[in-house]
């Protein structure tokens, strides 16, 4: 890459944004460690864990069509500052409520939903704001590093949370996350953007109409349609896994809170380990082949987690699950970006995020209920079996072959750098809202 692998760090504003984002993302994963513990301690119920997963992502389904509208029409730095303040308020509120000793689950869940709502409104602005930090010739490097910090936080945050959970307790994890938002807001106040965002699109905003147009277009394109089908099942079957790890640690493997955090971090570590292969050799492999490898690996990993009688084999299966998840999501992102026409790009990417964020809460509700009915092992293993069945059906129908079509979309006429930038933007966006 021209200028080196870390050329974007030459720019002060990007360094401020990247460092504060890494801290805030890690703090969010600290909180993600505490939330299932709090809910499970209050209720002892898999159903409530499912509801927790639902409210953690369901608001993003409703904010998805409007997030891009906000990013295109308002000063992005101010949007992020207001969003950071809002998330800090709700995070500190959760900390205070837990410290008060009041254990009414409804209030806690409401605060969690409000926090998710604010995050959903700003997720598109985060990705768009990166483009204002560096010149265009270094944009790909900046977006790639931005995606890397999300993945690093996904591995580091849960592991640190597990180590701090026992000596400090859940309340302090909420407090530490709140403080990361304070640092984030302070850093945003120090940033001086290098260029102005593009002017907003003309005419009235019609987010719902745009989503309808995106649905019509996407399902008329075979390669994009199969990506939407797969990403739905990825979120529906695999999205609830993070919240269910606490049930494995308490009821199946009988390990402590520190081990819980390390196990949750295995999903992120697995993704980091396989990332060089996916970005290197994987990018030169047919996407249908990559998806085959990733879906089979992920399905078998879910079965392995559910069938693991001891924590060691469970940890190995979680590492494989993290690797498989990254392989699937990267392949789907690349396919959509390469095949979508430029005029439909923003709408289709918004639809992609909405499908994923709708699938996760629905899967969380169902799997949370099944945990109480048939047990967590059968639930997760069953999700893995269904993933393998979905793969088998799509493969037998020949749906994956459409993903290799390079004649669609407009990247055939664009530069290679344009293609890489758009793909990296999509991957960074998905990493920001990733359930693992």
XYZ file of C-alpha atoms in Angstrom, residues 217 224 336-346 348 408-410:
17
model
C -33.367 -4.242 -6.904
C -26.952 -10.008 -4.082
C -22.525 -7.031 -2.684
C -20.023 -4.224 -3.243
C -18.741 -5.655 -6.497
C -22.154 -6.433 -7.994
C -24.319 -3.493 -6.922
C -24.700 -0.534 -9.290
C -23.365 2.779 -8.046
C -26.802 4.419 -8.095
C -28.139 1.774 -5.685
C -25.066 1.313 -3.491
C -26.147 3.270 -0.423
C -28.572 -1.741 -0.826
C -22.644 -6.889 -12.848
C -22.205 -3.661 -10.935
C -19.994 -0.744 -11.853
